[in-house]
mmCIF file of C-alpha atoms in Angstrom:
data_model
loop_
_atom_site.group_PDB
_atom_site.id
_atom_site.type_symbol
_atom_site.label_atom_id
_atom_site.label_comp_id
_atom_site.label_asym_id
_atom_site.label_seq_id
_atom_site.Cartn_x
_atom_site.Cartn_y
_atom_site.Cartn_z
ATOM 1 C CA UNK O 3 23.512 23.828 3.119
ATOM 2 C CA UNK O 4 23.304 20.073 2.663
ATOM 3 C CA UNK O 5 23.717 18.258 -0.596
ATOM 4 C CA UNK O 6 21.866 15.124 -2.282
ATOM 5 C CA UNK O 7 22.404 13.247 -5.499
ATOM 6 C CA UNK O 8 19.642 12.228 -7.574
ATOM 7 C CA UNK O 9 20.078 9.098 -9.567
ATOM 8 C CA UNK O 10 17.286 6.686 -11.390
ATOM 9 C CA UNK O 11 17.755 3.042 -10.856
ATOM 10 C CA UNK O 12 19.368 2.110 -14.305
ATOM 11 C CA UNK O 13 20.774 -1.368 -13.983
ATOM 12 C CA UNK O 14 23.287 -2.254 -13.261
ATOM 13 C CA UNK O 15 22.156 -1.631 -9.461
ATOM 14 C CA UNK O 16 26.162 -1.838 -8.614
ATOM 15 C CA UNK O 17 26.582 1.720 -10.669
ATOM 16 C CA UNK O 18 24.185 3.350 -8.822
ATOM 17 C CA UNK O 19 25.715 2.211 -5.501
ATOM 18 C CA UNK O 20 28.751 2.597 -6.893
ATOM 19 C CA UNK O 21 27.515 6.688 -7.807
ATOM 20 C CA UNK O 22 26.444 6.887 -4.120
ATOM 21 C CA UNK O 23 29.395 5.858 -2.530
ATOM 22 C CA UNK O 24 31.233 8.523 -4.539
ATOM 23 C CA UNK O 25 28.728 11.288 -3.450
ATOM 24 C CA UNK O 26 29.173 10.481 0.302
ATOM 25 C CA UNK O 27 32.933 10.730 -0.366
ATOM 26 C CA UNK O 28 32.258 14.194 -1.550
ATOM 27 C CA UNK O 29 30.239 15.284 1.165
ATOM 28 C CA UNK O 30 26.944 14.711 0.040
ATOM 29 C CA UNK O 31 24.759 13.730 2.889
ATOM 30 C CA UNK O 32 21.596 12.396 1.030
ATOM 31 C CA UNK O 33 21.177 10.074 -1.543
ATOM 32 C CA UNK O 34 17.943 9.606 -3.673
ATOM 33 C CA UNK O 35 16.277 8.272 -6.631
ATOM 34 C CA UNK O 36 13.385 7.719 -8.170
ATOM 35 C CA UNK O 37 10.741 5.361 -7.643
ATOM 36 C CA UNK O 38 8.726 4.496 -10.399
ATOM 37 C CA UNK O 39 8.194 0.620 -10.573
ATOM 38 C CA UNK O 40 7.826 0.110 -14.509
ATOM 39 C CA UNK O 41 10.452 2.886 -15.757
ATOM 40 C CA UNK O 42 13.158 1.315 -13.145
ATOM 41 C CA UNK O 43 14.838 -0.929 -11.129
ATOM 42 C CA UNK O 44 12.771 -1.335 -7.238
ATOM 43 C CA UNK O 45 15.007 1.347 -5.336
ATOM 44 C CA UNK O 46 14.178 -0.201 -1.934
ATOM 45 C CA UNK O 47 16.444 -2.841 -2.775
ATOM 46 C CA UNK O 48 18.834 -0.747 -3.894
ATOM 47 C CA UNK O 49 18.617 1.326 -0.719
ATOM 48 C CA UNK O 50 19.784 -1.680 1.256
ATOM 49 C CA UNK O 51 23.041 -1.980 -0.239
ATOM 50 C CA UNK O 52 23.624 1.610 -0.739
ATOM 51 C CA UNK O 53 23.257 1.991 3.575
ATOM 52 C CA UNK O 54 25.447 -1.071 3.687
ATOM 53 C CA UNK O 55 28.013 0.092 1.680
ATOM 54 C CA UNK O 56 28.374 4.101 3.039
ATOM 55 C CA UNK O 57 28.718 5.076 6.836
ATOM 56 C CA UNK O 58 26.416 8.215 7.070
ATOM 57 C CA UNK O 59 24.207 8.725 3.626
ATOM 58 C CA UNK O 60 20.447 9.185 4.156
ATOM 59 C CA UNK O 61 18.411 7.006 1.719
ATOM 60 C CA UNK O 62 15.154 7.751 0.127
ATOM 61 C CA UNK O 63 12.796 8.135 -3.013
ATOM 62 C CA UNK O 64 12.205 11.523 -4.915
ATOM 63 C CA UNK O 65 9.851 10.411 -4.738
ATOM 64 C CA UNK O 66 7.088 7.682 -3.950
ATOM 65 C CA UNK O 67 3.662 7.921 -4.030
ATOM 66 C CA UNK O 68 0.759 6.247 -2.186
ATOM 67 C CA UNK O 69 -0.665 4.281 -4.749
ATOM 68 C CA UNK O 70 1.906 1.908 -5.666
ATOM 69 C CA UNK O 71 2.359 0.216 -2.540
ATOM 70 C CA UNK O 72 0.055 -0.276 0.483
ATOM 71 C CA UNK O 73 0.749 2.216 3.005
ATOM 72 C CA UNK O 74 1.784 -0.374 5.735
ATOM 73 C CA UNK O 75 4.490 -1.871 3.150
ATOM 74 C CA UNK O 76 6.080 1.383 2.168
ATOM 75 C CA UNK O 77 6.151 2.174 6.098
ATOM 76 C CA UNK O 78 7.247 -1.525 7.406
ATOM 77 C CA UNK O 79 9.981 -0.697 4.137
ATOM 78 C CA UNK O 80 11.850 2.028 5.636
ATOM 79 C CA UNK O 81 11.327 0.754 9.150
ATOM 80 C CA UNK O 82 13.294 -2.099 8.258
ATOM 81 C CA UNK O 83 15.813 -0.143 6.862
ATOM 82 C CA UNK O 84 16.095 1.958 9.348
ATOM 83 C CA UNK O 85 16.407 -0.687 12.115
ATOM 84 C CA UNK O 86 19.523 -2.732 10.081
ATOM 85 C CA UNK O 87 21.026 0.968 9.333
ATOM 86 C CA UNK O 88 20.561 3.688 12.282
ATOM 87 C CA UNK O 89 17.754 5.893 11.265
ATOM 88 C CA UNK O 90 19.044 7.049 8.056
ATOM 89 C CA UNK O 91 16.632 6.864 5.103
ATOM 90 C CA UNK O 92 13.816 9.913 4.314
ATOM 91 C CA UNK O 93 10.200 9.089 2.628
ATOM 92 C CA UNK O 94 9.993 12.295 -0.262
ATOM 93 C CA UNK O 95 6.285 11.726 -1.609
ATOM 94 C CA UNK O 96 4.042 13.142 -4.404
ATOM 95 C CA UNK O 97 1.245 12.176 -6.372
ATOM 96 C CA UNK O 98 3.234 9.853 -8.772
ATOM 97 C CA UNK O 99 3.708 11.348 -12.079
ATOM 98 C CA UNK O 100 5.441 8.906 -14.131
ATOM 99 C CA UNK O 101 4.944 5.973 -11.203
ATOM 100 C CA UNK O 102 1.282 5.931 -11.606
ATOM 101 C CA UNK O 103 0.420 7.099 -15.009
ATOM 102 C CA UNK O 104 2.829 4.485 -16.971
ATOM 103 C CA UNK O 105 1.073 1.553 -15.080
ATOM 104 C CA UNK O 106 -2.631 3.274 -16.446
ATOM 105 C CA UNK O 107 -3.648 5.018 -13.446
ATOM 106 C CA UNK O 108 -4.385 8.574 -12.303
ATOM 107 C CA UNK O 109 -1.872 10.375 -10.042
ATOM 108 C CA UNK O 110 -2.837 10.854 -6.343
ATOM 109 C CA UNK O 111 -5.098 12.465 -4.516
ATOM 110 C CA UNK O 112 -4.396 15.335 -2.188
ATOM 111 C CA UNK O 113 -6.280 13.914 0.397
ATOM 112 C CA UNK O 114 -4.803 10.603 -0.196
ATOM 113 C CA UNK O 115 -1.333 12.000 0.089
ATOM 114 C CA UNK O 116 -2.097 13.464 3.172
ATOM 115 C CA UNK O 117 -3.778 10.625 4.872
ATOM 116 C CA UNK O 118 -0.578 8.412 3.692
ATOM 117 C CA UNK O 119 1.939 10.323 5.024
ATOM 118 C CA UNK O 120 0.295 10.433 8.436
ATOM 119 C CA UNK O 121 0.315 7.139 8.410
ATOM 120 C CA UNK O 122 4.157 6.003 6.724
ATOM 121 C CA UNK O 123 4.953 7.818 9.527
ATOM 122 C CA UNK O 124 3.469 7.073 12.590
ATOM 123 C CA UNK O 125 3.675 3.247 11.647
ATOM 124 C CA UNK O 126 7.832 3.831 11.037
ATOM 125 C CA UNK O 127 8.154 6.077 13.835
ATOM 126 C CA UNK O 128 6.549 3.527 16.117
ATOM 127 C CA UNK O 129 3.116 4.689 16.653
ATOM 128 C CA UNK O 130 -0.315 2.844 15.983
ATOM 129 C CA UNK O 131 -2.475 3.836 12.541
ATOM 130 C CA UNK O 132 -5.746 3.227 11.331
ATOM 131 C CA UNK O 133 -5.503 1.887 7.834
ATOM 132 C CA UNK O 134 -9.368 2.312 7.490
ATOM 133 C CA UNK O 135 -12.293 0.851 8.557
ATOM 134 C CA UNK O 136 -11.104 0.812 12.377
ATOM 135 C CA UNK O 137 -8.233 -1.914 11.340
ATOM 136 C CA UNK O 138 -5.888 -0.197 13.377
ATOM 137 C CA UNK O 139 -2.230 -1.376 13.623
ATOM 138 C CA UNK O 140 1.114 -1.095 15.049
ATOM 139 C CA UNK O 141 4.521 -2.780 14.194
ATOM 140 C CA UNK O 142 5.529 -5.263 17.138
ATOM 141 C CA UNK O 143 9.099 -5.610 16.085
ATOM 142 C CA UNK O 144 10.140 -1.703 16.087
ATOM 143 C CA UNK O 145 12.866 -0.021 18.456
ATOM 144 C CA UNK O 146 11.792 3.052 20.981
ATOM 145 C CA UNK O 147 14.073 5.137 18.623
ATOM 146 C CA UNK O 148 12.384 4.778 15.524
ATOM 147 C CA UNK O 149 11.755 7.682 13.190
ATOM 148 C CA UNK O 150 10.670 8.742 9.595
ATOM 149 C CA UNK O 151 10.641 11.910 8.328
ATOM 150 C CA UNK O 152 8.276 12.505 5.518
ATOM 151 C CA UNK O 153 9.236 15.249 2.750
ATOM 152 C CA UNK O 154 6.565 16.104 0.126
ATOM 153 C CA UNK O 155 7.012 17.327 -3.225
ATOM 154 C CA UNK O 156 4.349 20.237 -4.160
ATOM 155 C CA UNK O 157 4.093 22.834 -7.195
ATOM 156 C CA UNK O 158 0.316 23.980 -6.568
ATOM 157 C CA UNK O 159 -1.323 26.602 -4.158
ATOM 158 C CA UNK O 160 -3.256 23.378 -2.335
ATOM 159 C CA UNK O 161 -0.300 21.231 -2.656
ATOM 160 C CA UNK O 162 2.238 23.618 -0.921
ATOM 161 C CA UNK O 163 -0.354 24.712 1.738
ATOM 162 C CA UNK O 164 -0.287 21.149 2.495
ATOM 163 C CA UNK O 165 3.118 20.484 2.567
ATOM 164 C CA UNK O 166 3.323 23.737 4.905
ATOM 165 C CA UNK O 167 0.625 22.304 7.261
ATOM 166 C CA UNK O 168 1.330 18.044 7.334
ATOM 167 C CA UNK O 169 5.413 17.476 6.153
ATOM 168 C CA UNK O 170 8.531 17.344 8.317
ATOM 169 C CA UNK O 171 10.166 18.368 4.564
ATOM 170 C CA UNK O 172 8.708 20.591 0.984
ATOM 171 C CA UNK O 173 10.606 19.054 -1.828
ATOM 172 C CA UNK O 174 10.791 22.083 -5.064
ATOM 173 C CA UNK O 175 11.836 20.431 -8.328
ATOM 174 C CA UNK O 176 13.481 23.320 -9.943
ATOM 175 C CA UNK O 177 15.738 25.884 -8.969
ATOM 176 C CA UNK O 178 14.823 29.255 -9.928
ATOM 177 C CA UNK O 179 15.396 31.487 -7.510
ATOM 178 C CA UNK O 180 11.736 33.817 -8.476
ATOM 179 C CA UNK O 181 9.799 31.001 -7.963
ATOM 180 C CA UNK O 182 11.516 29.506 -5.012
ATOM 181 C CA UNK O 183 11.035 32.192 -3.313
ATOM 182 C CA UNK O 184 7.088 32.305 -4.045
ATOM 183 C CA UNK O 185 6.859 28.589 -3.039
ATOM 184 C CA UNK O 186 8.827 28.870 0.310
ATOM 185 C CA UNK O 187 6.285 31.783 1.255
ATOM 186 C CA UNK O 188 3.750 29.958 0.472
ATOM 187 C CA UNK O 189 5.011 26.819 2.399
ATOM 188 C CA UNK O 190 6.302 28.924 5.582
ATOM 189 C CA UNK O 191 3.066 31.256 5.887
ATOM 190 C CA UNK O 192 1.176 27.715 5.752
ATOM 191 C CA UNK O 193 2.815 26.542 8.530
ATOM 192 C CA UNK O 194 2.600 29.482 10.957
ATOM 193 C CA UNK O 195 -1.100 29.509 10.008
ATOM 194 C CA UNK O 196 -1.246 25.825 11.561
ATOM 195 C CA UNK O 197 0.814 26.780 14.326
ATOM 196 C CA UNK O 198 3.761 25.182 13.404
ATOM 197 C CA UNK O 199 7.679 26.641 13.504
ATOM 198 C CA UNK O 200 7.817 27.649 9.878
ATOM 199 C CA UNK O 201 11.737 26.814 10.318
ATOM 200 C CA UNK O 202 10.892 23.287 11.334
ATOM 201 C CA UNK O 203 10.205 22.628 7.357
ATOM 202 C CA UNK O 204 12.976 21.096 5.912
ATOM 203 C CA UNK O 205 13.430 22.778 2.096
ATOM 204 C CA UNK O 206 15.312 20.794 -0.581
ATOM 205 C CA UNK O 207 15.403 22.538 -3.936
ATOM 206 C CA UNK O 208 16.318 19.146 -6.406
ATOM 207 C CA UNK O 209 17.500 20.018 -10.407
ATOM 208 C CA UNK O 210 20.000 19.180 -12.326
ATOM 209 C CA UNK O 211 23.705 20.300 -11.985
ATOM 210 C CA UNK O 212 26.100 20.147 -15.221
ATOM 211 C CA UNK O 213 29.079 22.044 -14.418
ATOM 212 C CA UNK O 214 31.174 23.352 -17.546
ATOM 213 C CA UNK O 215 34.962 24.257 -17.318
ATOM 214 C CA UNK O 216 34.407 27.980 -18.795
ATOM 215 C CA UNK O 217 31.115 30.077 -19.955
ATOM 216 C CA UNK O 218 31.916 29.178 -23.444
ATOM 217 C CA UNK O 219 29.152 29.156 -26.106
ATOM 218 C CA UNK O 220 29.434 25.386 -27.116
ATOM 219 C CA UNK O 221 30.108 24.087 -23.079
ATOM 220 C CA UNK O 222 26.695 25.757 -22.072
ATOM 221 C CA UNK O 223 25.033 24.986 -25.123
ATOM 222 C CA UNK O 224 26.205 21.118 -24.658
ATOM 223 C CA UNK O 225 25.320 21.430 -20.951
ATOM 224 C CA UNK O 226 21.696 22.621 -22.071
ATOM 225 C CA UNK O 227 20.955 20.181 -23.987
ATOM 226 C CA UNK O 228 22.033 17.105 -21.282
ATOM 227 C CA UNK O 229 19.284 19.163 -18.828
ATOM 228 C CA UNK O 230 16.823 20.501 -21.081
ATOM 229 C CA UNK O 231 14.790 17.291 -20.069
ATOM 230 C CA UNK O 232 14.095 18.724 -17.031
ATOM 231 C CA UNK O 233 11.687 21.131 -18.240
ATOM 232 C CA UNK O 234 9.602 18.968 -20.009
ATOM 233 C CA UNK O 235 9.320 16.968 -16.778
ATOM 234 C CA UNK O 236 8.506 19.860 -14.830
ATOM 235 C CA UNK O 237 6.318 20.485 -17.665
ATOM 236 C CA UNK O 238 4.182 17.650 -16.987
ATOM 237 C CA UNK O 239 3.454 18.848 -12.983
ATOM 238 C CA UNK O 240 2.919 22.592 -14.679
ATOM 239 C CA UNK O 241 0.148 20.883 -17.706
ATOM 240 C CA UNK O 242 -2.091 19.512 -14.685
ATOM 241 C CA UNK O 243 -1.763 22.854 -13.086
ATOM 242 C CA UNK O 244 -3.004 24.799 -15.849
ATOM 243 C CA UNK O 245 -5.998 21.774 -16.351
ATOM 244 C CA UNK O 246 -6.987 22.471 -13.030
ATOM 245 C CA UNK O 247 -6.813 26.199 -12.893
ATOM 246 C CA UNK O 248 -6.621 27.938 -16.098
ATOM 247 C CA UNK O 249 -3.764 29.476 -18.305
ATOM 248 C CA UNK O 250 -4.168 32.923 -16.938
ATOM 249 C CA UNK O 251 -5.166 31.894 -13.463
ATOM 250 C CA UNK O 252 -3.360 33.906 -10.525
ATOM 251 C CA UNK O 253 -2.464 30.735 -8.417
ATOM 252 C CA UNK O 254 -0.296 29.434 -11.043
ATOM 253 C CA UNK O 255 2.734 31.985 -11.868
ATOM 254 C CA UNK O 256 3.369 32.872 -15.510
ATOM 255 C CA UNK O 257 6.530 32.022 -15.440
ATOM 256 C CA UNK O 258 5.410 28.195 -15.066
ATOM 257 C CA UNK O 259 2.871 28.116 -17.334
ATOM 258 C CA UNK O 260 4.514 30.524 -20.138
ATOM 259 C CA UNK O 261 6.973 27.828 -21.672
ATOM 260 C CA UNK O 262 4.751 24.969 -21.921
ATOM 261 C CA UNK O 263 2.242 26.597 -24.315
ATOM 262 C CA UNK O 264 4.525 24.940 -26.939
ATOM 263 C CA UNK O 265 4.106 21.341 -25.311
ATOM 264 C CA UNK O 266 2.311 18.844 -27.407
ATOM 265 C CA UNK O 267 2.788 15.251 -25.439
ATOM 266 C CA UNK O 268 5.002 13.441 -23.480
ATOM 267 C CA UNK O 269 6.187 9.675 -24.158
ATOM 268 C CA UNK O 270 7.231 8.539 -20.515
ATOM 269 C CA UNK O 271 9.542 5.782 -21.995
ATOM 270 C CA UNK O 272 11.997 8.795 -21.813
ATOM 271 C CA UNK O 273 11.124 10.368 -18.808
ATOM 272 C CA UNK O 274 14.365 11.715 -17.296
ATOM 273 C CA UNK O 275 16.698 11.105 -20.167
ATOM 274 C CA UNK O 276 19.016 13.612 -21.443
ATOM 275 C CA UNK O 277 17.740 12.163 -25.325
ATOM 276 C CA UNK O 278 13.943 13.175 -24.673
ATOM 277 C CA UNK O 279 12.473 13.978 -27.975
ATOM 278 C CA UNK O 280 9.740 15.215 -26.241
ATOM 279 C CA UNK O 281 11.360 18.367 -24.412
ATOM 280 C CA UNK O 282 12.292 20.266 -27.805
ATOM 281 C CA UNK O 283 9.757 23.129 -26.515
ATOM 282 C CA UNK O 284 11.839 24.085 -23.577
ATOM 283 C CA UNK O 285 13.504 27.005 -24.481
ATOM 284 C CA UNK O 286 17.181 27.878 -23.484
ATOM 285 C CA UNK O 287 16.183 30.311 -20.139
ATOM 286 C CA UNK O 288 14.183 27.835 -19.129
ATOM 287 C CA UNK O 289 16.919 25.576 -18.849
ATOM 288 C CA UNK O 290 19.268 28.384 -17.553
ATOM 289 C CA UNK O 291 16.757 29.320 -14.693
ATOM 290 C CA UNK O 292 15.352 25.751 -13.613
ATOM 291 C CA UNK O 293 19.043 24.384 -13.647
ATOM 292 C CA UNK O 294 22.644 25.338 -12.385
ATOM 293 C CA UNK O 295 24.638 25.047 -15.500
ATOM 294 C CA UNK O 296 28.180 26.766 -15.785
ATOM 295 C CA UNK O 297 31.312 26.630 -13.745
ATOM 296 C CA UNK O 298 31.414 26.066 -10.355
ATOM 297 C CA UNK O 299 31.968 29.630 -9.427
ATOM 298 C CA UNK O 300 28.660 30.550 -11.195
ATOM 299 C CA UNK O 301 26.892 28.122 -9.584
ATOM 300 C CA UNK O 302 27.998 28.256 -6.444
ATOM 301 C CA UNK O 303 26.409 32.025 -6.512
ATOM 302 C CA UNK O 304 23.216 30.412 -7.855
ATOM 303 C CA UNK O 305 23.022 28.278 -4.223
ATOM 304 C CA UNK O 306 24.240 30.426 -2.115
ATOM 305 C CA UNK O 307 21.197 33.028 -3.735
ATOM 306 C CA UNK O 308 18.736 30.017 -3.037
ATOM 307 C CA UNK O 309 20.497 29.525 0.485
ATOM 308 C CA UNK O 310 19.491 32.856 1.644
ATOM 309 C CA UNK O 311 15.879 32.351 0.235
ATOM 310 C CA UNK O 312 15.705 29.152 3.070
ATOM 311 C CA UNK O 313 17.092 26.285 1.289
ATOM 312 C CA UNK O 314 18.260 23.651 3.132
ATOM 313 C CA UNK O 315 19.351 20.897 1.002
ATOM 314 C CA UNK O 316 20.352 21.148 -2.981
ATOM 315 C CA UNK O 317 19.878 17.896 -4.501
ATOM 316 C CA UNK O 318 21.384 17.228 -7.762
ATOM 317 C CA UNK O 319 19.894 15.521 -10.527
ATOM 318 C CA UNK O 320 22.795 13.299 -12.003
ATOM 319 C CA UNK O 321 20.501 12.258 -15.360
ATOM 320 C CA UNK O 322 23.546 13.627 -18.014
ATOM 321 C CA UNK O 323 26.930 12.275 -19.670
ATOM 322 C CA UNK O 324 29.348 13.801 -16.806
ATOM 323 C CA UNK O 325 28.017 12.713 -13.572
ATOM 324 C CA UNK O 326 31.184 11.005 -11.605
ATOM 325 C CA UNK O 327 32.117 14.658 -12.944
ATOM 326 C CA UNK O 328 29.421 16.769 -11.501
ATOM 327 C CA UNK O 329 30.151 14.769 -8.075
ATOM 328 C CA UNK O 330 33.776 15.134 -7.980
ATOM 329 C CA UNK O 331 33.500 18.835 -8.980
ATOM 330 C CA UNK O 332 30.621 19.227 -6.454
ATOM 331 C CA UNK O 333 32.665 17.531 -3.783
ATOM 332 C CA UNK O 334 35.994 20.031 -4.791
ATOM 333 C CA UNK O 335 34.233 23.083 -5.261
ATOM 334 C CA UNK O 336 30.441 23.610 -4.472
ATOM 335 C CA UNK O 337 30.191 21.910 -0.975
ATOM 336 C CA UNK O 338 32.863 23.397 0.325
ATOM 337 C CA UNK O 339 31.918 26.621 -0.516
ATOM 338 C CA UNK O 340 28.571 26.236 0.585
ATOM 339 C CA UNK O 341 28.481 23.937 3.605
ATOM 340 C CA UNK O 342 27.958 25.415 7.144
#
């Protein structure tokens, strides 16, 4: 199993390549963030010093969206990168959640998603694209060698079928093991359908990680409270789910859609932050079951449970008071027991 750290780009932009440095030095082979122009700092940037400053960390955004930037940018983006660094940074894309809706606009399309990751990566991988209307292009400057791989994150029935059918990689943002295992079906049976190797889909399960020294009641309480953000951002994906399909619909699982009945808005000048006001309707097991919270014993169980569901990557989501701890104890602990 491979590991990634999630970080958002929080100046100053020398901590956060500072943080990555420290997670390659602990075995962590990717390195992501997000990407959402108004909330943070532009991670492309920030990707060129975190490649300059590491040997072998893979780069890229958990995740972009196709609305923000032309399609030709974000591609000619990681091209560049990857022709200063060796191939080494990863396009995760979604519909753009907090990206699109602080700046006033809708998230993306389906269709749109899937008609900009065909062409991210053909353009970074070398290959000519029509960016519509018959303008069709092709980057003069790229090397034979060029590649992009191009993970999507999904929660919904159309979303994952896609992801199944179009990505190289299916990014889940949460990590219980129930519903992992629904959404990797899902995934794998779409890609056999399409007659693609349903092995050939990367699958990185991304939450956060807060790692206690015992099972006490005050550590895990303390450690629940630095994650319980994470359901209310989870809860966001889960309210246009139920919009589009109904409460008590059979393509959205109850255990999704049970929690948020509680939910009554979300201020996105928070998003991701341990002090969200706005998550005070995630209970405790939903905490416990979309995180890994308690020693490192207990949580490597947790992985290596996900591991033999198909996951391929764990990515940690370092958005808490302890995370040069989580990535040291990750690095003495978790990867080792864990890696291949």
């Amino acid at each position: 199993m491979d590991f990634g750290l999630v970080l958002q780009t929080d100046p100053p932009a020398s901590q956060v390549i500072s943080l990555m440095k420290r997670a390659e030095r602990n075995g962590f082979r990717y390195g992501w963030t997000f990407d959402s122009s108004v909330l943070w700092q532009e991670p492309f940037v920030i990707y060129s010093q975190i490649l300059a400053n590491t040997e072998h960390l893979i780069v890229g955004p958990m995740v972009t969206n196709p609305g923000t930037r032309t399609w030709e940018v974000t591609a000619s983006t990681f091209a560049t990168l990857n022709d200063m660094y060796g191939n080494r940074t990863v396009c995760g894309i979604g519909r753009g959640d907090s990206a699109m809706r602080v700046a006033g606009r809708k998230p993306n399309t389906l269709a749109r998603i899937s008609e900009a990751m065909k062409v991210i990566r053909t353009l970074a991988s070398g290959g000519e694209a029509d960016l519509g209307g018959g303008t069709v292009v092709r980057f003069p400057w790229i090397k034979p060698d060029a590649q992009l791989p191009v993970w999507m994150a999904a929660y919904g029935p159309k979303a994952l079928k896609m992801a199944g059918e179009e990505a190289d990689g299916f990014i889940l943002q949460l990590a219980d093991p129930y519903l992992t295992k629904t959404m990797i079906k899902a995934v794998r049976d779409a890609a056999a359908a399409a007659g693609r190797d349903p092995a050939s889909v990367t699958i990185c399960v991304a939450a956060p990680a807060y790692l206690t020294e015992d099972d006490s009641p005050a550590a895990l309480a303390h450690a629940r409270e630095q994650c319980r953000w994470f359901g209310g951002m989870v809860g966001n994906h889960v309210a246009d789910l139920v919009a589009k399909y109904g409460e008590h619909s059979d393509v959205v699982p109850e255990a999704l859609t049970e929690y948020i009945k509680a939910r009554e808005g979300y201020d996105y000048s928070h998003h991701g932050r341990a002090d969200n006001p706005d998550t005070a309707f995630v209970p405790d097991e939903v905490v416990d079951r979309f995180c890994l919270i308690g020693t490192a014993e207990q949580q490597v169980a947790k992985l290596r449970e996900l591991k033999n569901l198909g996951v391929d990557q764990f990515a940690v989501y370092a958005m808490h008071d302890a995370r040069e701890a989580v990535i040291d104890g990750y690095g003495a602990a978790v990867i080792p027991a864990l890696r291949d």
